[in-house]
Amino acid sequence: MKRKRAEADLAKFIHDIGWDWKKFEDRRYCPNCRALLYRVDDRPYDGMATVNGIAIPIEVKASKLNFAFSELKKHQEDGMLEWQEKHNRYKGCWIFLQMGDQKPNSKQPNRRRCWLITLNAFLDIRTLCSMMETQTLPYSEETTNRKKLKDLQISATTLLGKWELKWIPGGWSLPREHLFNTYYIGARHDQPTIKA
């Protein structure tokens, strides 16, 4: 359920910034009997955001309080790296990660948060966590019982700060300083406002 919510949040976010979102179907059911007609599990990413001929692959991941890096399957990682290499784009593929078990506007410590991270930065964070002998990324220092991670402040809330999307009533918003904004949208926001 949390992954479906994350997919819906990403689709709304992409539409809110004026882009199109194409979610690739990984299974199809018969409209009459609801039997599974086909299933495709080897797609490297969940969908593509597109605007003005620019296509950006985005893979959606979700977890409550502890994200397992094994959720990014080998074929997904290889497929996205291949796409980046083929299209000569270091910044090409993105991971939309949603964590937390409370409402995003909650005052609770484990409120739902979203991060839009470049694939390469995500892989660097995975490598860092691997060096700390962990295969998971905790939501925060308070949600892990590993002293080493607490002491070094290894968590999504500390490591992914610059990638975080902001919650506003009605959905997720892209901060001006976010790299996605810098790479793809920034020029549009930097134009002076013209008043009639």
Short mmCIF file of N, CA and C in Angstrom, two decimals:
data_model
loop_
_atom_site.label_atom_id
_atom_site.label_comp_id
_atom_site.label_asym_id
_atom_site.label_seq_id
_atom_site.Cartn_x
_atom_site.Cartn_y
_atom_site.Cartn_z
N MET A 1 0.82 -1.20 0.00
CA MET A 1 0.00 0.00 0.00
C MET A 1 0.86 1.27 0.00
N LYS A 2 1.97 1.24 0.77
CA LYS A 2 2.79 2.44 0.85
C LYS A 2 3.42 2.78 -0.49
N ARG A 3 3.73 1.75 -1.30
CA ARG A 3 4.32 2.01 -2.61
C ARG A 3 3.28 2.63 -3.55
N LYS A 4 2.05 2.15 -3.50
CA LYS A 4 0.99 2.72 -4.34
C LYS A 4 0.74 4.19 -3.97
N ARG A 5 0.78 4.48 -2.67
CA ARG A 5 0.62 5.87 -2.24
C ARG A 5 1.76 6.71 -2.79
N ALA A 6 2.98 6.19 -2.72
CA ALA A 6 4.15 6.92 -3.23
C ALA A 6 4.02 7.15 -4.74
N GLU A 7 3.54 6.15 -5.48
CA GLU A 7 3.35 6.31 -6.93
C GLU A 7 2.32 7.40 -7.22
N ALA A 8 1.23 7.41 -6.45
CA ALA A 8 0.21 8.45 -6.64
C ALA A 8 0.75 9.83 -6.28
N ASP A 9 1.53 9.91 -5.21
CA ASP A 9 2.13 11.19 -4.81
C ASP A 9 3.09 11.70 -5.88
N LEU A 10 3.89 10.80 -6.45
CA LEU A 10 4.83 11.21 -7.51
C LEU A 10 4.07 11.70 -8.74
N ALA A 11 3.04 10.97 -9.14
CA ALA A 11 2.26 11.38 -10.32
C ALA A 11 1.65 12.76 -10.11
N LYS A 12 1.08 13.00 -8.93
CA LYS A 12 0.49 14.32 -8.65
C LYS A 12 1.57 15.40 -8.64
N PHE A 13 2.71 15.11 -8.03
CA PHE A 13 3.81 16.07 -7.97
C PHE A 13 4.28 16.44 -9.38
N ILE A 14 4.48 15.44 -10.24
CA ILE A 14 4.94 15.69 -11.61
C ILE A 14 3.91 16.53 -12.37
N HIS A 15 2.63 16.21 -12.22
CA HIS A 15 1.58 16.99 -12.88
C HIS A 15 1.52 18.42 -12.33
N ASP A 16 1.73 18.56 -11.02
CA ASP A 16 1.68 19.89 -10.40
C ASP A 16 2.78 20.82 -10.90
N ILE A 17 3.95 20.26 -11.29
CA ILE A 17 5.01 21.13 -11.81
C ILE A 17 4.88 21.33 -13.32
N GLY A 18 3.78 20.80 -13.89
CA GLY A 18 3.49 21.05 -15.30
C GLY A 18 4.07 20.05 -16.27
N TRP A 19 4.49 18.90 -15.78
CA TRP A 19 5.05 17.86 -16.63
C TRP A 19 4.02 16.75 -16.82
N ASP A 20 4.33 15.84 -17.73
CA ASP A 20 3.50 14.65 -17.92
C ASP A 20 4.17 13.47 -17.24
N TRP A 21 3.36 12.55 -16.73
CA TRP A 21 3.88 11.35 -16.09
C TRP A 21 3.29 10.13 -16.77
N LYS A 22 4.15 9.23 -17.22
CA LYS A 22 3.72 7.97 -17.82
C LYS A 22 4.18 6.84 -16.92
N LYS A 23 3.23 6.20 -16.25
CA LYS A 23 3.54 5.05 -15.41
C LYS A 23 3.45 3.80 -16.26
N PHE A 24 4.51 3.02 -16.26
CA PHE A 24 4.51 1.77 -17.01
C PHE A 24 3.76 0.71 -16.22
N GLU A 25 2.89 0.00 -16.92
CA GLU A 25 2.13 -1.06 -16.26
C GLU A 25 3.02 -2.28 -16.09
N ASP A 26 2.99 -2.85 -14.89
CA ASP A 26 3.75 -4.08 -14.69
C ASP A 26 2.85 -5.31 -14.63
N ARG A 27 1.54 -5.07 -14.67
CA ARG A 27 0.60 -6.19 -14.75
C ARG A 27 -0.73 -5.67 -15.28
N ARG A 28 -1.47 -6.54 -15.89
CA ARG A 28 -2.79 -6.17 -16.41
C ARG A 28 -3.77 -7.28 -16.04
N TYR A 29 -4.97 -6.83 -15.63
CA TYR A 29 -6.01 -7.77 -15.23
C TYR A 29 -7.17 -7.73 -16.21
N CYS A 30 -7.86 -8.85 -16.34
CA CYS A 30 -9.04 -8.93 -17.18
C CYS A 30 -10.13 -8.04 -16.57
N PRO A 31 -10.75 -7.16 -17.36
CA PRO A 31 -11.78 -6.28 -16.80
C PRO A 31 -13.03 -7.02 -16.35
N ASN A 32 -13.24 -8.23 -16.87
CA ASN A 32 -14.44 -8.98 -16.52
C ASN A 32 -14.24 -9.89 -15.31
N CYS A 33 -13.24 -10.77 -15.39
CA CYS A 33 -13.06 -11.76 -14.32
C CYS A 33 -11.95 -11.38 -13.34
N ARG A 34 -11.20 -10.33 -13.61
CA ARG A 34 -10.10 -9.84 -12.77
C ARG A 34 -8.92 -10.81 -12.68
N ALA A 35 -8.85 -11.76 -13.62
CA ALA A 35 -7.71 -12.68 -13.65
C ALA A 35 -6.48 -11.95 -14.21
N LEU A 36 -5.31 -12.33 -13.72
CA LEU A 36 -4.07 -11.72 -14.19
C LEU A 36 -3.81 -12.14 -15.63
N LEU A 37 -3.74 -11.17 -16.55
CA LEU A 37 -3.49 -11.47 -17.96
C LEU A 37 -2.00 -11.56 -18.26
N TYR A 38 -1.22 -10.62 -17.76
CA TYR A 38 0.23 -10.71 -17.93
C TYR A 38 0.92 -9.92 -16.82
N ARG A 39 2.17 -10.24 -16.66
CA ARG A 39 2.97 -9.57 -15.64
C ARG A 39 4.36 -9.35 -16.19
N VAL A 40 4.89 -8.14 -16.00
CA VAL A 40 6.24 -7.81 -16.44
C VAL A 40 6.98 -7.27 -15.22
N ASP A 41 8.01 -7.98 -14.78
CA ASP A 41 8.75 -7.54 -13.60
C ASP A 41 10.15 -7.05 -13.90
N ASP A 42 10.53 -7.01 -15.16
CA ASP A 42 11.92 -6.67 -15.45
C ASP A 42 12.10 -5.25 -15.99
N ARG A 43 11.13 -4.38 -15.81
CA ARG A 43 11.31 -2.99 -16.24
C ARG A 43 12.30 -2.31 -15.29
N PRO A 44 13.21 -1.51 -15.84
CA PRO A 44 14.21 -0.90 -14.97
C PRO A 44 13.70 0.27 -14.14
N TYR A 45 12.57 0.86 -14.49
CA TYR A 45 12.03 1.98 -13.72
C TYR A 45 10.53 2.02 -13.87
N ASP A 46 9.86 2.72 -12.95
CA ASP A 46 8.40 2.72 -12.89
C ASP A 46 7.74 3.58 -13.96
N GLY A 47 8.42 4.62 -14.39
CA GLY A 47 7.81 5.50 -15.37
C GLY A 47 8.74 6.61 -15.78
N MET A 48 8.20 7.51 -16.61
CA MET A 48 8.99 8.64 -17.10
C MET A 48 8.21 9.93 -16.95
N ALA A 49 8.92 10.95 -16.49
CA ALA A 49 8.38 12.31 -16.50
C ALA A 49 8.86 12.95 -17.79
N THR A 50 7.97 13.63 -18.49
CA THR A 50 8.36 14.24 -19.76
C THR A 50 7.84 15.67 -19.87
N VAL A 51 8.66 16.51 -20.51
CA VAL A 51 8.26 17.86 -20.85
C VAL A 51 9.17 18.34 -21.98
N ASN A 52 8.57 18.97 -22.96
CA ASN A 52 9.32 19.54 -24.09
C ASN A 52 10.34 18.57 -24.69
N GLY A 53 9.97 17.33 -24.81
CA GLY A 53 10.85 16.34 -25.42
C GLY A 53 11.91 15.76 -24.50
N ILE A 54 11.96 16.20 -23.25
CA ILE A 54 12.91 15.65 -22.28
C ILE A 54 12.21 14.54 -21.52
N ALA A 55 12.82 13.36 -21.51
CA ALA A 55 12.26 12.23 -20.76
C ALA A 55 13.19 11.92 -19.59
N ILE A 56 12.62 11.74 -18.42
CA ILE A 56 13.41 11.48 -17.22
C ILE A 56 12.86 10.24 -16.53
N PRO A 57 13.62 9.14 -16.53
CA PRO A 57 13.17 7.93 -15.83
C PRO A 57 13.20 8.13 -14.31
N ILE A 58 12.13 7.68 -13.66
CA ILE A 58 12.04 7.78 -12.20
C ILE A 58 11.56 6.43 -11.66
N GLU A 59 12.28 5.93 -10.67
CA GLU A 59 11.90 4.70 -9.98
C GLU A 59 11.35 5.08 -8.61
N VAL A 60 10.20 4.51 -8.24
CA VAL A 60 9.54 4.83 -6.98
C VAL A 60 9.87 3.76 -5.95
N LYS A 61 10.27 4.20 -4.76
CA LYS A 61 10.54 3.30 -3.64
C LYS A 61 9.85 3.87 -2.41
N ALA A 62 9.39 2.98 -1.53
CA ALA A 62 8.71 3.42 -0.32
C ALA A 62 8.98 2.46 0.83
N SER A 63 8.99 3.01 2.02
CA SER A 63 9.21 2.22 3.22
C SER A 63 8.65 2.99 4.40
N LYS A 64 8.40 2.29 5.48
CA LYS A 64 7.91 3.00 6.67
C LYS A 64 9.07 3.67 7.39
N LEU A 65 9.88 2.90 8.10
CA LEU A 65 10.93 3.50 8.92
C LEU A 65 12.33 2.98 8.62
N ASN A 66 12.46 2.04 7.72
CA ASN A 66 13.76 1.46 7.41
C ASN A 66 13.75 1.01 5.96
N PHE A 67 14.49 1.69 5.10
CA PHE A 67 14.50 1.34 3.68
C PHE A 67 15.63 0.36 3.39
N ALA A 68 15.29 -0.80 2.83
CA ALA A 68 16.28 -1.81 2.46
C ALA A 68 16.79 -1.50 1.05
N PHE A 69 18.10 -1.34 0.92
CA PHE A 69 18.68 -1.02 -0.39
C PHE A 69 18.46 -2.14 -1.40
N SER A 70 18.16 -3.35 -0.92
CA SER A 70 17.88 -4.47 -1.82
C SER A 70 16.58 -4.25 -2.59
N GLU A 71 15.77 -3.26 -2.18
CA GLU A 71 14.55 -2.93 -2.92
C GLU A 71 14.86 -2.42 -4.33
N LEU A 72 16.04 -1.83 -4.50
CA LEU A 72 16.47 -1.45 -5.85
C LEU A 72 17.13 -2.69 -6.44
N LYS A 73 16.39 -3.38 -7.28
CA LYS A 73 16.86 -4.65 -7.86
C LYS A 73 18.02 -4.41 -8.83
N LYS A 74 18.81 -5.45 -9.03
CA LYS A 74 19.98 -5.37 -9.90
C LYS A 74 19.59 -4.96 -11.32
N HIS A 75 18.52 -5.55 -11.86
CA HIS A 75 18.11 -5.21 -13.23
C HIS A 75 17.64 -3.75 -13.32
N GLN A 76 17.07 -3.22 -12.23
CA GLN A 76 16.65 -1.82 -12.23
C GLN A 76 17.86 -0.89 -12.24
N GLU A 77 18.81 -1.18 -11.37
CA GLU A 77 20.04 -0.38 -11.32
C GLU A 77 20.77 -0.43 -12.66
N ASP A 78 20.95 -1.64 -13.20
CA ASP A 78 21.65 -1.79 -14.48
C ASP A 78 20.91 -1.07 -15.61
N GLY A 79 19.57 -1.20 -15.62
CA GLY A 79 18.78 -0.56 -16.67
C GLY A 79 18.86 0.95 -16.62
N MET A 80 18.82 1.52 -15.42
CA MET A 80 18.91 2.97 -15.30
C MET A 80 20.31 3.48 -15.63
N LEU A 81 21.34 2.75 -15.18
CA LEU A 81 22.71 3.14 -15.52
C LEU A 81 22.94 3.06 -17.03
N GLU A 82 22.38 2.03 -17.65
CA GLU A 82 22.49 1.89 -19.11
C GLU A 82 21.78 3.04 -19.82
N TRP A 83 20.61 3.43 -19.32
CA TRP A 83 19.87 4.55 -19.91
C TRP A 83 20.70 5.83 -19.82
N GLN A 84 21.29 6.07 -18.64
CA GLN A 84 22.11 7.27 -18.46
C GLN A 84 23.30 7.28 -19.42
N GLU A 85 23.93 6.12 -19.56
CA GLU A 85 25.09 6.04 -20.45
C GLU A 85 24.68 6.22 -21.91
N LYS A 86 23.59 5.60 -22.29
CA LYS A 86 23.11 5.68 -23.67
C LYS A 86 22.73 7.10 -24.04
N HIS A 87 22.13 7.81 -23.10
CA HIS A 87 21.67 9.17 -23.38
C HIS A 87 22.66 10.23 -22.90
N ASN A 88 23.85 9.77 -22.46
CA ASN A 88 24.93 10.67 -22.06
C ASN A 88 24.47 11.69 -21.03
N ARG A 89 23.77 11.19 -20.02
CA ARG A 89 23.24 12.08 -18.98
C ARG A 89 23.62 11.56 -17.61
N TYR A 90 24.54 12.22 -16.96
CA TYR A 90 24.91 11.83 -15.60
C TYR A 90 23.73 12.03 -14.66
N LYS A 91 22.96 13.08 -14.90
CA LYS A 91 21.86 13.41 -14.00
C LYS A 91 20.53 12.81 -14.45
N GLY A 92 20.58 11.84 -15.34
CA GLY A 92 19.38 11.37 -16.02
C GLY A 92 18.33 10.64 -15.24
N CYS A 93 18.67 9.68 -14.39
CA CYS A 93 17.67 8.86 -13.71
C CYS A 93 17.54 9.29 -12.25
N TRP A 94 16.33 9.14 -11.74
CA TRP A 94 16.02 9.60 -10.39
C TRP A 94 15.32 8.51 -9.59
N ILE A 95 15.46 8.60 -8.27
CA ILE A 95 14.75 7.73 -7.33
C ILE A 95 13.82 8.62 -6.50
N PHE A 96 12.55 8.26 -6.46
CA PHE A 96 11.58 8.95 -5.61
C PHE A 96 11.38 8.06 -4.39
N LEU A 97 11.91 8.47 -3.25
CA LEU A 97 11.86 7.67 -2.03
C LEU A 97 10.91 8.33 -1.04
N GLN A 98 9.95 7.53 -0.55
CA GLN A 98 9.00 8.02 0.45
C GLN A 98 9.12 7.16 1.69
N MET A 99 9.29 7.81 2.83
CA MET A 99 9.41 7.09 4.11
C MET A 99 8.55 7.78 5.16
N GLY A 100 8.22 7.04 6.21
CA GLY A 100 7.44 7.57 7.32
C GLY A 100 6.12 6.84 7.46
N ASP A 101 5.57 6.88 8.68
CA ASP A 101 4.31 6.17 8.91
C ASP A 101 3.20 7.08 9.46
N GLN A 102 3.41 8.39 9.41
CA GLN A 102 2.39 9.34 9.84
C GLN A 102 2.02 10.24 8.66
N LYS A 103 0.96 11.00 8.80
CA LYS A 103 0.58 11.94 7.74
C LYS A 103 1.70 12.96 7.54
N PRO A 104 1.88 13.45 6.30
CA PRO A 104 3.00 14.37 6.05
C PRO A 104 2.90 15.70 6.79
N ASN A 105 1.70 16.12 7.15
CA ASN A 105 1.55 17.38 7.88
C ASN A 105 1.46 17.17 9.38
N SER A 106 1.76 15.95 9.83
CA SER A 106 1.68 15.60 11.24
C SER A 106 2.83 16.25 12.02
N LYS A 107 2.61 16.46 13.30
CA LYS A 107 3.67 16.94 14.19
C LYS A 107 4.44 15.76 14.79
N GLN A 108 4.05 14.55 14.47
CA GLN A 108 4.72 13.36 14.97
C GLN A 108 6.13 13.26 14.37
N PRO A 109 7.06 12.61 15.07
CA PRO A 109 8.44 12.54 14.57
C PRO A 109 8.60 11.70 13.30
N ASN A 110 7.71 10.77 13.05
CA ASN A 110 7.86 9.88 11.89
C ASN A 110 6.90 10.25 10.77
N ARG A 111 6.70 11.54 10.55
CA ARG A 111 5.78 11.97 9.49
C ARG A 111 6.32 11.53 8.13
N ARG A 112 5.40 11.34 7.20
CA ARG A 112 5.78 10.90 5.85
C ARG A 112 6.59 12.00 5.17
N ARG A 113 7.73 11.60 4.58
CA ARG A 113 8.59 12.54 3.86
C ARG A 113 8.96 11.93 2.52
N CYS A 114 9.27 12.80 1.57
CA CYS A 114 9.66 12.36 0.23
C CYS A 114 10.98 13.00 -0.17
N TRP A 115 11.77 12.21 -0.90
CA TRP A 115 13.03 12.69 -1.43
C TRP A 115 13.10 12.30 -2.90
N LEU A 116 13.54 13.21 -3.73
CA LEU A 116 13.77 12.96 -5.15
C LEU A 116 15.28 13.05 -5.35
N ILE A 117 15.91 11.89 -5.58
CA ILE A 117 17.37 11.76 -5.53
C ILE A 117 17.88 11.27 -6.87
N THR A 118 19.00 11.82 -7.32
CA THR A 118 19.61 11.27 -8.53
C THR A 118 20.06 9.85 -8.25
N LEU A 119 20.03 9.01 -9.26
CA LEU A 119 20.45 7.62 -9.09
C LEU A 119 21.88 7.55 -8.57
N ASN A 120 22.76 8.37 -9.10
CA ASN A 120 24.17 8.31 -8.69
C ASN A 120 24.34 8.69 -7.22
N ALA A 121 23.62 9.69 -6.74
CA ALA A 121 23.69 10.07 -5.33
C ALA A 121 23.12 8.94 -4.46
N PHE A 122 22.05 8.32 -4.92
CA PHE A 122 21.45 7.21 -4.19
C PHE A 122 22.45 6.05 -4.06
N LEU A 123 23.16 5.75 -5.15
CA LEU A 123 24.15 4.67 -5.11
C LEU A 123 25.32 5.04 -4.19
N ASP A 124 25.70 6.31 -4.15
CA ASP A 124 26.75 6.76 -3.22
C ASP A 124 26.32 6.58 -1.77
N ILE A 125 25.07 6.88 -1.47
CA ILE A 125 24.55 6.71 -0.11
C ILE A 125 24.50 5.23 0.24
N ARG A 126 24.12 4.40 -0.70
CA ARG A 126 24.12 2.95 -0.47
C ARG A 126 25.53 2.47 -0.16
N THR A 127 26.53 2.97 -0.89
CA THR A 127 27.92 2.59 -0.65
C THR A 127 28.36 3.03 0.75
N LEU A 128 28.00 4.24 1.15
CA LEU A 128 28.33 4.74 2.48
C LEU A 128 27.72 3.84 3.56
N CYS A 129 26.46 3.49 3.39
CA CYS A 129 25.80 2.61 4.36
C CYS A 129 26.44 1.23 4.38
N SER A 130 26.84 0.75 3.22
CA SER A 130 27.52 -0.54 3.14
C SER A 130 28.85 -0.50 3.90
N MET A 131 29.56 0.62 3.81
CA MET A 131 30.81 0.77 4.56
C MET A 131 30.54 0.77 6.07
N MET A 132 29.36 1.19 6.48
CA MET A 132 28.96 1.17 7.89
C MET A 132 28.36 -0.18 8.27
N GLU A 133 28.46 -1.13 7.36
CA GLU A 133 27.99 -2.51 7.56
C GLU A 133 26.48 -2.59 7.79
N THR A 134 25.75 -1.79 7.04
CA THR A 134 24.29 -1.88 7.07
C THR A 134 23.76 -1.89 5.65
N GLN A 135 22.72 -2.64 5.42
CA GLN A 135 22.10 -2.72 4.10
C GLN A 135 20.76 -1.99 4.07
N THR A 136 20.53 -1.20 5.11
CA THR A 136 19.29 -0.44 5.19
C THR A 136 19.59 1.01 5.55
N LEU A 137 18.65 1.87 5.23
CA LEU A 137 18.75 3.29 5.58
C LEU A 137 17.61 3.60 6.54
N PRO A 138 17.93 3.90 7.82
CA PRO A 138 16.85 4.21 8.76
C PRO A 138 16.24 5.58 8.45
N TYR A 139 15.00 5.75 8.85
CA TYR A 139 14.30 7.02 8.65
C TYR A 139 15.02 8.14 9.40
N SER A 140 15.33 7.91 10.66
CA SER A 140 16.03 8.91 11.48
C SER A 140 16.87 8.19 12.52
N GLU A 141 17.67 8.95 13.26
CA GLU A 141 18.48 8.34 14.32
C GLU A 141 17.60 7.71 15.39
N GLU A 142 16.42 8.26 15.60
CA GLU A 142 15.52 7.75 16.63
C GLU A 142 14.88 6.42 16.23
N THR A 143 14.84 6.11 14.95
CA THR A 143 14.17 4.89 14.50
C THR A 143 15.12 3.72 14.31
N THR A 144 16.39 3.90 14.66
CA THR A 144 17.34 2.79 14.55
C THR A 144 17.88 2.46 15.94
N ASN A 145 18.24 1.20 16.14
CA ASN A 145 18.84 0.81 17.41
C ASN A 145 20.34 0.55 17.26
N ARG A 146 20.90 0.91 16.10
CA ARG A 146 22.33 0.71 15.86
C ARG A 146 23.10 1.94 16.31
N LYS A 147 23.91 1.75 17.34
CA LYS A 147 24.66 2.86 17.94
C LYS A 147 25.57 3.55 16.93
N LYS A 148 26.20 2.76 16.08
CA LYS A 148 27.13 3.33 15.09
C LYS A 148 26.41 4.30 14.15
N LEU A 149 25.21 3.92 13.71
CA LEU A 149 24.44 4.79 12.82
C LEU A 149 23.97 6.04 13.54
N LYS A 150 23.59 5.89 14.81
CA LYS A 150 23.18 7.05 15.59
C LYS A 150 24.34 8.02 15.77
N ASP A 151 25.48 7.48 16.16
CA ASP A 151 26.65 8.33 16.42
C ASP A 151 27.10 9.08 15.17
N LEU A 152 27.06 8.42 14.03
CA LEU A 152 27.51 9.04 12.77
C LEU A 152 26.39 9.77 12.04
N GLN A 153 25.20 9.76 12.62
CA GLN A 153 24.02 10.40 12.03
C GLN A 153 23.75 9.90 10.61
N ILE A 154 23.71 8.58 10.48
CA ILE A 154 23.40 7.94 9.20
C ILE A 154 21.91 7.64 9.19
N SER A 155 21.16 8.47 8.48
CA SER A 155 19.71 8.27 8.35
C SER A 155 19.22 9.05 7.14
N ALA A 156 18.01 8.75 6.74
CA ALA A 156 17.42 9.46 5.59
C ALA A 156 17.26 10.94 5.90
N THR A 157 16.84 11.27 7.10
CA THR A 157 16.60 12.67 7.43
C THR A 157 17.88 13.50 7.43
N THR A 158 19.02 12.88 7.73
CA THR A 158 20.28 13.64 7.73
C THR A 158 21.00 13.58 6.38
N LEU A 159 21.03 12.42 5.75
CA LEU A 159 21.79 12.26 4.50
C LEU A 159 21.06 12.82 3.28
N LEU A 160 19.75 12.84 3.31
CA LEU A 160 18.98 13.20 2.12
C LEU A 160 18.36 14.59 2.20
N GLY A 161 18.83 15.41 3.12
CA GLY A 161 18.24 16.73 3.33
C GLY A 161 18.12 17.58 2.08
N LYS A 162 19.16 17.64 1.27
CA LYS A 162 19.10 18.50 0.08
C LYS A 162 18.22 17.95 -1.02
N TRP A 163 17.79 16.70 -0.88
CA TRP A 163 16.93 16.07 -1.89
C TRP A 163 15.46 16.09 -1.49
N GLU A 164 15.16 16.61 -0.31
CA GLU A 164 13.80 16.51 0.22
C GLU A 164 12.82 17.45 -0.48
N LEU A 165 11.62 16.91 -0.73
CA LEU A 165 10.51 17.71 -1.23
C LEU A 165 9.76 18.26 -0.02
N LYS A 166 9.12 19.38 -0.17
CA LYS A 166 8.40 20.00 0.93
C LYS A 166 6.90 19.75 0.79
N TRP A 167 6.26 19.47 1.92
CA TRP A 167 4.82 19.26 1.93
C TRP A 167 4.11 20.61 2.04
N ILE A 168 3.17 20.83 1.15
CA ILE A 168 2.28 21.98 1.25
C ILE A 168 0.87 21.42 1.20
N PRO A 169 -0.12 22.13 1.69
CA PRO A 169 -1.48 21.59 1.62
C PRO A 169 -1.83 21.19 0.18
N GLY A 170 -2.13 19.94 0.00
CA GLY A 170 -2.51 19.45 -1.32
C GLY A 170 -1.45 18.64 -2.04
N GLY A 171 -0.23 18.60 -1.53
CA GLY A 171 0.77 17.77 -2.21
C GLY A 171 2.20 18.18 -1.91
N TRP A 172 3.11 17.58 -2.66
CA TRP A 172 4.54 17.82 -2.49
C TRP A 172 4.99 18.94 -3.41
N SER A 173 5.93 19.73 -2.91
CA SER A 173 6.43 20.89 -3.64
C SER A 173 7.94 20.78 -3.80
N LEU A 174 8.44 21.31 -4.90
CA LEU A 174 9.87 21.27 -5.22
C LEU A 174 10.54 22.56 -4.75
N PRO A 175 11.45 22.49 -3.77
CA PRO A 175 12.14 23.71 -3.34
C PRO A 175 13.01 24.28 -4.46
N ARG A 176 13.20 25.58 -4.46
CA ARG A 176 14.01 26.24 -5.49
C ARG A 176 15.41 25.67 -5.58
N GLU A 177 16.01 25.33 -4.43
CA GLU A 177 17.40 24.88 -4.41
C GLU A 177 17.57 23.40 -4.75
N HIS A 178 16.48 22.68 -4.96
CA HIS A 178 16.57 21.26 -5.30
C HIS A 178 17.22 21.08 -6.67
N LEU A 179 18.06 20.05 -6.82
CA LEU A 179 18.78 19.84 -8.08
C LEU A 179 17.85 19.56 -9.25
N PHE A 180 16.71 18.93 -9.02
CA PHE A 180 15.75 18.69 -10.10
C PHE A 180 15.30 20.03 -10.67
N ASN A 181 15.07 20.97 -9.79
CA ASN A 181 14.70 22.32 -10.20
C ASN A 181 15.84 22.97 -10.99
N THR A 182 17.05 22.83 -10.49
CA THR A 182 18.22 23.41 -11.16
C THR A 182 18.42 22.82 -12.54
N TYR A 183 18.31 21.50 -12.65
CA TYR A 183 18.57 20.82 -13.92
C TYR A 183 17.50 21.08 -14.96
N TYR A 184 16.23 21.03 -14.57
CA TYR A 184 15.16 20.98 -15.55
C TYR A 184 14.18 22.15 -15.53
N ILE A 185 13.99 22.79 -14.38
CA ILE A 185 12.92 23.76 -14.27
C ILE A 185 13.43 25.16 -14.00
N GLY A 186 14.57 25.29 -13.36
CA GLY A 186 15.10 26.54 -12.84
C GLY A 186 14.98 27.74 -13.74
N ALA A 187 15.31 27.61 -15.01
CA ALA A 187 15.29 28.75 -15.92
C ALA A 187 13.89 29.35 -15.99
N ARG A 188 12.88 28.48 -15.94
CA ARG A 188 11.51 28.97 -16.02
C ARG A 188 11.15 29.80 -14.79
N HIS A 189 11.63 29.40 -13.60
CA HIS A 189 11.32 30.13 -12.37
C HIS A 189 12.14 31.40 -12.22
N ASP A 190 13.27 31.49 -12.90
CA ASP A 190 14.14 32.65 -12.76
C ASP A 190 13.70 33.82 -13.64
N GLN A 191 12.73 33.60 -14.50
CA GLN A 191 12.26 34.67 -15.37
C GLN A 191 11.55 35.73 -14.53
N PRO A 192 11.78 37.00 -14.83
CA PRO A 192 11.07 38.04 -14.06
C PRO A 192 9.57 37.96 -14.31
N THR A 193 8.82 38.29 -13.28
CA THR A 193 7.37 38.28 -13.41
C THR A 193 6.93 39.50 -14.22
N ILE A 194 6.11 39.25 -15.21
CA ILE A 194 5.62 40.33 -16.06
C ILE A 194 4.20 40.65 -15.63
N LYS A 195 3.98 41.91 -15.29
CA LYS A 195 2.64 42.33 -14.86
C LYS A 195 2.01 43.15 -15.95
N ALA A 196 0.71 42.95 -16.15
CA ALA A 196 0.00 43.68 -17.20
C ALA A 196 -0.35 45.07 -16.75
#
